[in-house]
Short mmCIF file of C-alpha atoms in Angstrom, two decimals:
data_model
loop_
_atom_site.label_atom_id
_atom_site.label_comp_id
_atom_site.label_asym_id
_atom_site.label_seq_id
_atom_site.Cartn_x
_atom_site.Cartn_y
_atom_site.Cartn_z
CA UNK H 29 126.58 90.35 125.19
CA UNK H 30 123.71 92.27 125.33
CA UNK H 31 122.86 92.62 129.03
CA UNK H 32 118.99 92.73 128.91
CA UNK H 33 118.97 92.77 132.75
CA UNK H 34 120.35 96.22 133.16
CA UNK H 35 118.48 97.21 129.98
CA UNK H 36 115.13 96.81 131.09
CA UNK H 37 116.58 98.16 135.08
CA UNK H 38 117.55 101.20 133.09
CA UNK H 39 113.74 101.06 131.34
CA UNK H 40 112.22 100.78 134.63
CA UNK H 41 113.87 102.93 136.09
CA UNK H 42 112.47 106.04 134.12
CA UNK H 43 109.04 104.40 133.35
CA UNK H 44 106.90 107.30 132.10
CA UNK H 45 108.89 107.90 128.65
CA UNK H 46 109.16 104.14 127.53
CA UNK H 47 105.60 103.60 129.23
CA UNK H 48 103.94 106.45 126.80
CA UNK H 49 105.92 104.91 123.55
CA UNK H 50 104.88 101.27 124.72
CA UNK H 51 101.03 102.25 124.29
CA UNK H 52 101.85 104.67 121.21
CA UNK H 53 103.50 101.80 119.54
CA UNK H 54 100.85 99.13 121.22
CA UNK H 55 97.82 100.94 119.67
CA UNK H 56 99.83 101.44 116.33
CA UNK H 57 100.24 98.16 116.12
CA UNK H 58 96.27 97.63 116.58
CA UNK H 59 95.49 100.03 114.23
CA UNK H 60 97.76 99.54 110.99
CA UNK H 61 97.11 95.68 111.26
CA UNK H 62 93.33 95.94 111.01
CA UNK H 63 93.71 99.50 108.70
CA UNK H 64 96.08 97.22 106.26
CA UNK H 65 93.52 94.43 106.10
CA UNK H 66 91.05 96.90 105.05
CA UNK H 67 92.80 98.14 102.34
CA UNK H 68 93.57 95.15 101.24
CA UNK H 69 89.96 94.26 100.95
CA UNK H 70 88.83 97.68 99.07
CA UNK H 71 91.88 96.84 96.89
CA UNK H 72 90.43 93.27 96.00
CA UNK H 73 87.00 94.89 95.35
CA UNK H 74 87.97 97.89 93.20
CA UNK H 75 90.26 94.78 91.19
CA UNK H 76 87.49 92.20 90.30
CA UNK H 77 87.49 92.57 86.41
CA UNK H 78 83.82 93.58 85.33
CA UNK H 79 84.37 91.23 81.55
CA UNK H 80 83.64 94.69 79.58
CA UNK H 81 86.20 96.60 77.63
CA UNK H 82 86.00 99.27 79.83
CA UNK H 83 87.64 102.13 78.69
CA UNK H 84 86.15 101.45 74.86
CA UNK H 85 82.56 101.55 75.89
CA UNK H 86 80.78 104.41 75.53
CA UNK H 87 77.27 104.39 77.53
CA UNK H 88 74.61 106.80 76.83
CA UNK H 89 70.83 107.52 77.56
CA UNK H 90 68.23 108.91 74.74
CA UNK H 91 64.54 110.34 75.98
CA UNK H 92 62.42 111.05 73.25
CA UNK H 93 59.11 113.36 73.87
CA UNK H 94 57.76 113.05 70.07
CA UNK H 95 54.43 111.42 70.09
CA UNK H 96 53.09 108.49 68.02
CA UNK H 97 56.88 107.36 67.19
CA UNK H 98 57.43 104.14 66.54
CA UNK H 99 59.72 103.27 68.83
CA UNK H 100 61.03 99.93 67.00
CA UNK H 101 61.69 101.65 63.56
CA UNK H 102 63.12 104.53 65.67
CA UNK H 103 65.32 102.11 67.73
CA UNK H 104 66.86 100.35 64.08
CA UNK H 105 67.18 104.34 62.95
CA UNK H 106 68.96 105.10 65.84
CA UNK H 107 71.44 102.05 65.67
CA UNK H 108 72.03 102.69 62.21
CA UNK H 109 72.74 105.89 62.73
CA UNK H 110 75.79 105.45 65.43
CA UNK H 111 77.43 102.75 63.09
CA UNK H 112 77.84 105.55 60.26
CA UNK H 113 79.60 107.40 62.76
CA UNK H 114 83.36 107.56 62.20
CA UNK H 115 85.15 105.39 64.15
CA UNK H 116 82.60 103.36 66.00
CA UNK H 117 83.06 99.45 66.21
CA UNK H 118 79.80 98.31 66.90
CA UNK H 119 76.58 99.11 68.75
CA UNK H 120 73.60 97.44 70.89
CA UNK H 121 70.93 98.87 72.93
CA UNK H 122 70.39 97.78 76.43
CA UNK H 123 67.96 98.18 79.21
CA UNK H 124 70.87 98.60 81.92
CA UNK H 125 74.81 99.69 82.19
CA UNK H 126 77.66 97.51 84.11
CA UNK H 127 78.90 98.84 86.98
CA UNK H 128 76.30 101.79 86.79
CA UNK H 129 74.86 101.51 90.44
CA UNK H 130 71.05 101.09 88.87
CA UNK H 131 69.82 98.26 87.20
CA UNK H 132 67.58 95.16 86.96
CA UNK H 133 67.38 91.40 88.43
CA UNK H 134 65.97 88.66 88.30
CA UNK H 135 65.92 84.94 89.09
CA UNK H 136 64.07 82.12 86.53
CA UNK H 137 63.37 78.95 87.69
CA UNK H 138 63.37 75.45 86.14
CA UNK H 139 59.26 74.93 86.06
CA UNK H 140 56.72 77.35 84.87
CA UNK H 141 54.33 76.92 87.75
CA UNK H 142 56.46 79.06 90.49
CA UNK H 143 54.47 77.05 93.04
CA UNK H 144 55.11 73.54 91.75
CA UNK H 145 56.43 71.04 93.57
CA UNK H 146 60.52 71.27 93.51
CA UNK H 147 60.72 74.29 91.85
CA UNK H 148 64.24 75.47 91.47
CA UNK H 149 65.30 79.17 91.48
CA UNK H 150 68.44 80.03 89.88
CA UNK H 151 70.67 82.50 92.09
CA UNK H 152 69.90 86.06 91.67
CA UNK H 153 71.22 88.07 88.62
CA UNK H 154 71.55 91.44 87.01
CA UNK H 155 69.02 90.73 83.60
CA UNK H 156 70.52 92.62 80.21
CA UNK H 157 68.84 93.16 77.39
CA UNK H 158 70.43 93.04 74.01
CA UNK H 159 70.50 92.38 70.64
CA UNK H 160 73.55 89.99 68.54
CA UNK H 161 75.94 92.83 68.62
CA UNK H 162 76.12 92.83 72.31
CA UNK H 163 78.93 90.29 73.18
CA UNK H 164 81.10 92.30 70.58
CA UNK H 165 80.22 95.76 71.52
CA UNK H 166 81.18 95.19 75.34
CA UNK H 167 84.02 93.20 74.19
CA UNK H 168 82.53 89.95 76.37
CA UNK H 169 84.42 86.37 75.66
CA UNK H 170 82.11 83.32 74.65
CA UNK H 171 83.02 80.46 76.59
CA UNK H 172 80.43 78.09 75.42
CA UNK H 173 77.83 77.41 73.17
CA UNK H 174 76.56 80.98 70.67
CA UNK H 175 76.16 84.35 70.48
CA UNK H 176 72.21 85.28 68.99
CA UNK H 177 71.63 84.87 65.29
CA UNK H 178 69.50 88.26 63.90
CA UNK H 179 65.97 86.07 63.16
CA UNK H 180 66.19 85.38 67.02
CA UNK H 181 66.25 89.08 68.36
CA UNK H 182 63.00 90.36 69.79
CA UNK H 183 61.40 93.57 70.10
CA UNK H 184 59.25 92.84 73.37
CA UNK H 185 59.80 91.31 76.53
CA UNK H 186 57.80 88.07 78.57
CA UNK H 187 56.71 85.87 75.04
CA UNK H 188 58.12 82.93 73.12
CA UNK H 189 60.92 82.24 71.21
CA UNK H 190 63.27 83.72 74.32
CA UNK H 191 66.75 83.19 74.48
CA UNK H 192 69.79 83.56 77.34
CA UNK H 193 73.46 84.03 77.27
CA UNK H 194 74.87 83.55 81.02
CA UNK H 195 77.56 84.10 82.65
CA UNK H 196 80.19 81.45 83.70
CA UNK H 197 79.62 82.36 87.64
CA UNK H 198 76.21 81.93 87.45
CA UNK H 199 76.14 78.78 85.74
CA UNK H 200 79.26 77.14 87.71
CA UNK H 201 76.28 77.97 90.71
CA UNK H 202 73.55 76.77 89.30
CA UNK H 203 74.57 73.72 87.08
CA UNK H 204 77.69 72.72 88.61
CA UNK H 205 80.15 70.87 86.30
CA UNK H 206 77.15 70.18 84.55
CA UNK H 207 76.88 72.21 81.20
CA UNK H 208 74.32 74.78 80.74
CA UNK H 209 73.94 74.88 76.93
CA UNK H 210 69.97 73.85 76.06
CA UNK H 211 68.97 73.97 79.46
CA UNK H 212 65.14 75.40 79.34
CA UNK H 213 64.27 78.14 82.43
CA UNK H 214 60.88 80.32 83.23
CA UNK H 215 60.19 83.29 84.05
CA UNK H 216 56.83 83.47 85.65
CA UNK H 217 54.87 82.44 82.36
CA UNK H 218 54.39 79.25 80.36
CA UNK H 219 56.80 80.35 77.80
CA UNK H 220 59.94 78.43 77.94
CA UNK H 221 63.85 79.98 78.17
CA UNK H 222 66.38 78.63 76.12
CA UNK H 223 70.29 78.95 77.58
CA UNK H 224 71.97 79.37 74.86
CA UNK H 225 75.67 80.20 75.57
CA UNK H 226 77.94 81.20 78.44
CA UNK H 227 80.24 84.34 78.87
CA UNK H 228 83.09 84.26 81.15
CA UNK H 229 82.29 87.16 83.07
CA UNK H 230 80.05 89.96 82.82
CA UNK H 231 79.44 92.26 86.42
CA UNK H 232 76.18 93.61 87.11
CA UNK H 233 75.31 97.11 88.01
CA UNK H 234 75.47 96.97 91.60
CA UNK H 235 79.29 96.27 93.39
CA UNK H 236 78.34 95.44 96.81
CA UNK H 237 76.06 93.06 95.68
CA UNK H 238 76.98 89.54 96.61
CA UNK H 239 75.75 88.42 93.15
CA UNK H 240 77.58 90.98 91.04
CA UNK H 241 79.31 88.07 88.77
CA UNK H 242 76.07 86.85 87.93
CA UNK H 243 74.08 87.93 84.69
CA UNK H 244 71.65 87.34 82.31
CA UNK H 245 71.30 88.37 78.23
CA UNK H 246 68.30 87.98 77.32
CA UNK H 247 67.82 88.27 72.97
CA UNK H 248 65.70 91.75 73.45
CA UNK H 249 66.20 94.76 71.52
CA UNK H 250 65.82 97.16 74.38
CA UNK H 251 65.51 100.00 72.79
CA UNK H 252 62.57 98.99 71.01
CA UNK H 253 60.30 98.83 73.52
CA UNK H 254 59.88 102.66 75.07
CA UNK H 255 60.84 106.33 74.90
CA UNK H 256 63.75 106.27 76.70
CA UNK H 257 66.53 104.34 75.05
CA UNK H 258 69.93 102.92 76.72
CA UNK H 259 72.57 102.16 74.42
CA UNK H 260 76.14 100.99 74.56
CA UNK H 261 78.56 102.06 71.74
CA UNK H 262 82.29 100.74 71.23
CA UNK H 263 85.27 102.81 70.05
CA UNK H 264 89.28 102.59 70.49
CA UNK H 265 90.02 104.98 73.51
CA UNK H 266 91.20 108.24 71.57
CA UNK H 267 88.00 108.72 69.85
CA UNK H 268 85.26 108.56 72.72
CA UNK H 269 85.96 112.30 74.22
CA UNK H 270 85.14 113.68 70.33
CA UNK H 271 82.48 110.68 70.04
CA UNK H 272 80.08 112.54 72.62
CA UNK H 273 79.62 115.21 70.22
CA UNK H 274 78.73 113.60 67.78
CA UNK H 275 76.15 111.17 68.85
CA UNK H 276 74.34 113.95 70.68
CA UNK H 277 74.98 116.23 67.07
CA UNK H 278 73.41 113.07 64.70
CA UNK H 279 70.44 112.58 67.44
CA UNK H 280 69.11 116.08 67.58
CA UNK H 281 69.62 116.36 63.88
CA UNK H 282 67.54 113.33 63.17
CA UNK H 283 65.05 114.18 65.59
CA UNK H 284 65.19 117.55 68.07
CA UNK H 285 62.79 116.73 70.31
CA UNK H 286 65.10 114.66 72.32
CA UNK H 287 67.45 114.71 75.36
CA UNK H 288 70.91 112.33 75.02
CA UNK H 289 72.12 112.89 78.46
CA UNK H 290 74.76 110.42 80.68
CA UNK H 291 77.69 109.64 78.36
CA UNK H 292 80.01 107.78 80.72
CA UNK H 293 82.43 104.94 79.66
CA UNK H 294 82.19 101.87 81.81
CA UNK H 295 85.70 102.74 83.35
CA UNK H 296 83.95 106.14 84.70
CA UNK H 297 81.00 104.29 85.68
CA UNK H 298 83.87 101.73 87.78
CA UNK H 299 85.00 104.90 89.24
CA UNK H 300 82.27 106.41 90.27
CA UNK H 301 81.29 103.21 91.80
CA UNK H 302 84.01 102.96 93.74
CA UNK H 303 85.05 105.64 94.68
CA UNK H 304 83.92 105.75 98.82
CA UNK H 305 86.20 102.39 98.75
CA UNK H 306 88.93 104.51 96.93
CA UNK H 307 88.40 107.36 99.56
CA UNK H 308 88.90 104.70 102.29
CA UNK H 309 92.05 103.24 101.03
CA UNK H 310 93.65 106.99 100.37
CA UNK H 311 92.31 108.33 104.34
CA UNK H 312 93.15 104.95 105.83
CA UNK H 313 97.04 105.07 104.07
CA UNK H 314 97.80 108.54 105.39
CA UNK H 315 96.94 107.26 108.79
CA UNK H 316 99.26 104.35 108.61
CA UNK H 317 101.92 106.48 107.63
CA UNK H 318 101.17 109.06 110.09
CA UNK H 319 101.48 106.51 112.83
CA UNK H 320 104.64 105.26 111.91
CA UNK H 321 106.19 108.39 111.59
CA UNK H 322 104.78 109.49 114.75
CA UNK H 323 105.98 106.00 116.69
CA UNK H 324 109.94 106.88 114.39
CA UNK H 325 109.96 110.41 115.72
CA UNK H 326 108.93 109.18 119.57
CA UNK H 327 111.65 107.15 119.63
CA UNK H 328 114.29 109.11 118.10
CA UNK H 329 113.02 111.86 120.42
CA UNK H 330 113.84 109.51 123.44
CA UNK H 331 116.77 108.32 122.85
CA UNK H 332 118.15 111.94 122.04
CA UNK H 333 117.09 112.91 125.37
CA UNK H 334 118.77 109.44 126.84
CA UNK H 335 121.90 110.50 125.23
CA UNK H 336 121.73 114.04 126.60
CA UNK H 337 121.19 112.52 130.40
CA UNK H 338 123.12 109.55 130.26
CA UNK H 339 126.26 111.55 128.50
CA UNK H 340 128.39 110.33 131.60
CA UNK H 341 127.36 106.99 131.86
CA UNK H 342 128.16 106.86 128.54
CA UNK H 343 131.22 108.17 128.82
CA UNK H 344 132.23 106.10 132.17
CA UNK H 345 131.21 102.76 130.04
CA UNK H 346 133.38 104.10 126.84
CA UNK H 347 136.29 104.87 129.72
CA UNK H 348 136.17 101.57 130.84
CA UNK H 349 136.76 99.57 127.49
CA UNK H 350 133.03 99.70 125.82
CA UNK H 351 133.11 99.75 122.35
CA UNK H 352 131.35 101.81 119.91
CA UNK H 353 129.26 99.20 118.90
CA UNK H 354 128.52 98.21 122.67
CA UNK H 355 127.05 101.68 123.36
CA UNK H 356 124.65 101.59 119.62
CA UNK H 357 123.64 98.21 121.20
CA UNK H 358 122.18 99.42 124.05
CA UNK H 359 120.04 102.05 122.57
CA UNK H 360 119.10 99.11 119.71
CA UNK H 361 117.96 96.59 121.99
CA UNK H 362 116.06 98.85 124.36
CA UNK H 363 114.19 99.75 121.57
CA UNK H 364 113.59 96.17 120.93
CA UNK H 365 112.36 95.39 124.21
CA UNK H 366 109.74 98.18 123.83
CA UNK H 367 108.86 97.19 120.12
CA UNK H 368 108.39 93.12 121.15
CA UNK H 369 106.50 94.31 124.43
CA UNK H 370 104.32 96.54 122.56
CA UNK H 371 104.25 94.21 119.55
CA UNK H 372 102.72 91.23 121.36
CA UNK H 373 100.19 93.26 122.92
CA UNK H 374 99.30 95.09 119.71
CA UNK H 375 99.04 91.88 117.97
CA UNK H 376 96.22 90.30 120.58
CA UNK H 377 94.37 93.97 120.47
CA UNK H 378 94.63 93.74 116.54
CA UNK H 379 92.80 90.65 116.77
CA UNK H 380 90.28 91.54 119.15
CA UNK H 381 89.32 94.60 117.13
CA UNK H 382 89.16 92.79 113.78
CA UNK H 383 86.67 90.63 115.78
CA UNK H 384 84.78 93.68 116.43
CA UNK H 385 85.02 94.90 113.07
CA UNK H 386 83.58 91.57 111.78
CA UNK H 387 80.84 91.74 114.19
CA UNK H 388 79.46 95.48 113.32
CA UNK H 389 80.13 96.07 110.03
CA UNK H 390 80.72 92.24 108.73
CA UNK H 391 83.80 92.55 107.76
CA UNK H 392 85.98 89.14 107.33
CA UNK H 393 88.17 88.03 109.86
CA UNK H 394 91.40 89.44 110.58
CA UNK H 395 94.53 87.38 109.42
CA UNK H 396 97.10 86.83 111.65
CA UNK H 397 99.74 87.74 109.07
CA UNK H 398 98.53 91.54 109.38
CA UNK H 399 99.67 91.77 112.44
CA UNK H 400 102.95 89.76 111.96
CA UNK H 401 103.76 92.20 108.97
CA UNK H 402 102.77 95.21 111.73
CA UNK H 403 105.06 94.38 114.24
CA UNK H 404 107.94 93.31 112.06
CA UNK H 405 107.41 97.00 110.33
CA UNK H 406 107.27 98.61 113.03
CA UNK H 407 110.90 96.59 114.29
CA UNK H 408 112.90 97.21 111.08
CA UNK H 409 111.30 101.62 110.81
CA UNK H 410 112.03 102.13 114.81
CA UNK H 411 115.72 100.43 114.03
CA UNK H 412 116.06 103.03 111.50
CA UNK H 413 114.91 105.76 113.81
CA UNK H 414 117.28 105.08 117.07
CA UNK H 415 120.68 103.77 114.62
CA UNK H 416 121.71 107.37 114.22
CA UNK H 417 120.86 109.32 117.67
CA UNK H 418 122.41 106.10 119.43
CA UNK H 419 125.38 106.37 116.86
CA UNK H 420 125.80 109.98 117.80
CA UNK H 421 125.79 109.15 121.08
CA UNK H 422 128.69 106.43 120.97
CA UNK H 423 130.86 108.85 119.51
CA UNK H 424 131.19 111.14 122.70
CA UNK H 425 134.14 110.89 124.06
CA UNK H 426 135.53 109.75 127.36
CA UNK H 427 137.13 112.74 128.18
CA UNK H 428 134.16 114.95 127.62
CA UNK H 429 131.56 112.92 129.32
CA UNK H 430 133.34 112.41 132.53
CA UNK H 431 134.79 115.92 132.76
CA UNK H 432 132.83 116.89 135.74
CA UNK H 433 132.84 113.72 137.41
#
């Protein structure tokens, strides 16, 4: 039997140590649930695949002060250039990089005339620019419909003959079930947009956006259009560190008045990007450690001293036919009775704070299975903690406890 009665007598009895550990393991109970449900969440973020080959795409930034270039013939040049290059896959230019924290958007609509009657916008979407190698340089999968043909590529942006590639979020949010393929959209201007095919995922530069999974290629040779050029280049893993040189060697070699500055691979860019949420989810996991080891070592630390003051009791119980196992019990179960105590009440503040939480810094709602978890933690690392001082304390024997007596 485990006589709860005289337990919790024996608790209330000396109410100041089991009090303290009731609130230490109360508020630790608060705090890992809603701490664990935050990690979780950074953890779900920092896992949402971006669609690119990450770690085999090179990203880089050209700025050219020579005057009178021309920047199209310059922009084929340049391309031209990093496919000689040993061990490069393929190349594009761009106007923006995944994942990059800077970017552009847009949203087209299904009528020229903004204003008309009915107009419908699509959701808002990171717009790339690129040219037919861009699906295979970033490694993106074509879901439906076709990648550009050459004859379609253009060098400047907001005329005819436009084409789009989306991606499968968007167009699961705009059309529905309803497929996509030569459906025409605007952009502010009479000229019509052709949708062409549909990737199945492809991230935009920004990862708290809510429409990160939503994008836009557009058939524009980016790099065409300006001084500053933006391109992506792809390459197996081992050869990107010695890539670097290279590029930056063959573009100040073909021309020296120029600046290639940036090279990050999309995986760097990913890290960079999330690297406050990492930060989080490293600070927040020390604490939840640090609390349980802090609610392991209270309780070990009182029922050491319980032993040391209740050596004769002990000893009168073990005189009078207790069993080992009787005395272990004790110790176990009053640390139950704390841990369910403090457990319930943790659990209600838990939820109470995650409604806080989701108030002020709109964060979703606590589940109830944090908590749950928590408590049942907390149970099995306390049990751990008490089993050997209370085993210790069940070997004293008879004759020494009650020698004063």
């Amino acid at each position: 039997m485990l006589h709860i009665k005289p337990i919790i007598s024996s608790l209330l009895h000396s109410k100041s140590g089991p009090f303290l550990l009731f609130l230490q393991m109360m508020l630790s109970v608060a705090i890992i649930a809603n701490a664990s449900s935050i990690i979780n969440q950074r953890l779900e973020l920092m896992d949402r695949e971006s669609g690119v080959d990450e770690t085999k795409v090179l990203t880089f930034r050209v700025s050219s002060f020579s005057e009178n270039t021309d920047h199209e013939a310059q922009n084929k040049r340049d391309q031209q250039m990093l496919r000689d290059l040993p061990n490069v896959i393929n190349v594009s230019s761009t106007n923006m990089f995944p994942l990059s924290g800077g970017g552009w958007s847009t949203g087209l609509l299904d009528k020229p005339d903004p204003n008309a009657e009915g107009v419908k916008r699509t959701p808002q979407a990171a717009q790339y620019m690129g040219n037919e190698h861009f699906l295979d340089t970033l490694g993106l999968t074509l879901v439906e419909g076709r990648n550009f043909y050459p004859e379609e590529i253009l060098h400047e942006h907001g005329y005819a003959n436009q084409k789009v590639i989306v991606s499968k979020p968007l167009a699961d949010e705009y059309w529905g079930e309803e497929s996509p393929i030569g459906k025409i959209l605007y952009h502010g201007t009479e000229y019509p947009i052709e949708v062409i095919g549909v990737v199945d995922k492809l991230q935009g530069a920004w990862v708290d956006s809510d429409f990160l999974d939503n994008s836009f290629i557009f058939n524009i040779d980016f790099g065409s259009q300006s001084a500053g050029g933006m391109y992506f280049v792809r390459a197996n893993e081992e050869h990107i560190p010695e890539l670097k040189q290279q590029i930056e060697t063959a573009f100040l070699a073909e021309d020296p008045d120029r600046v290639v500055i940036e090279f990050l691979t999309v995986r760097e860019s990913r890290d960079i990007s999330y690297q406050n949420d990492a930060l989080m989810v490293y600070i927040l996991s020390i604490v939840i450690v640090l609390l349980l080891l802090v609610s392991s070592l209270g309780l070990a630390g009182m029922v050491m001293f319980n032993v040391q003051r209740r050596t004769k009791q002990i000893g009168t119980r073990r005189a009078l036919g207790a069993r080992k196992r009787d005395i272990i019990n004790q110790f176990l179960v009053e640390n139950y009775v704390i841990c369910l105590a403090a457990g319930v009440c943790g659990g209600l503040l838990a939820v109470q704070l995650g409604k806080q939480l989701m108030q002020h810094y709109s964060l979703p709602a606590l589940d109830l299975t944090y908590p749950l978890v928590t408590i049942a933690g907390l149970f099995i690392v306390t049990s751990i903690a008490v089993f050997l001082p209370a085993r210790k304390a069940a070997t004293i024997s008879p004759a020494i406890a009650t020698r004063s007596v």
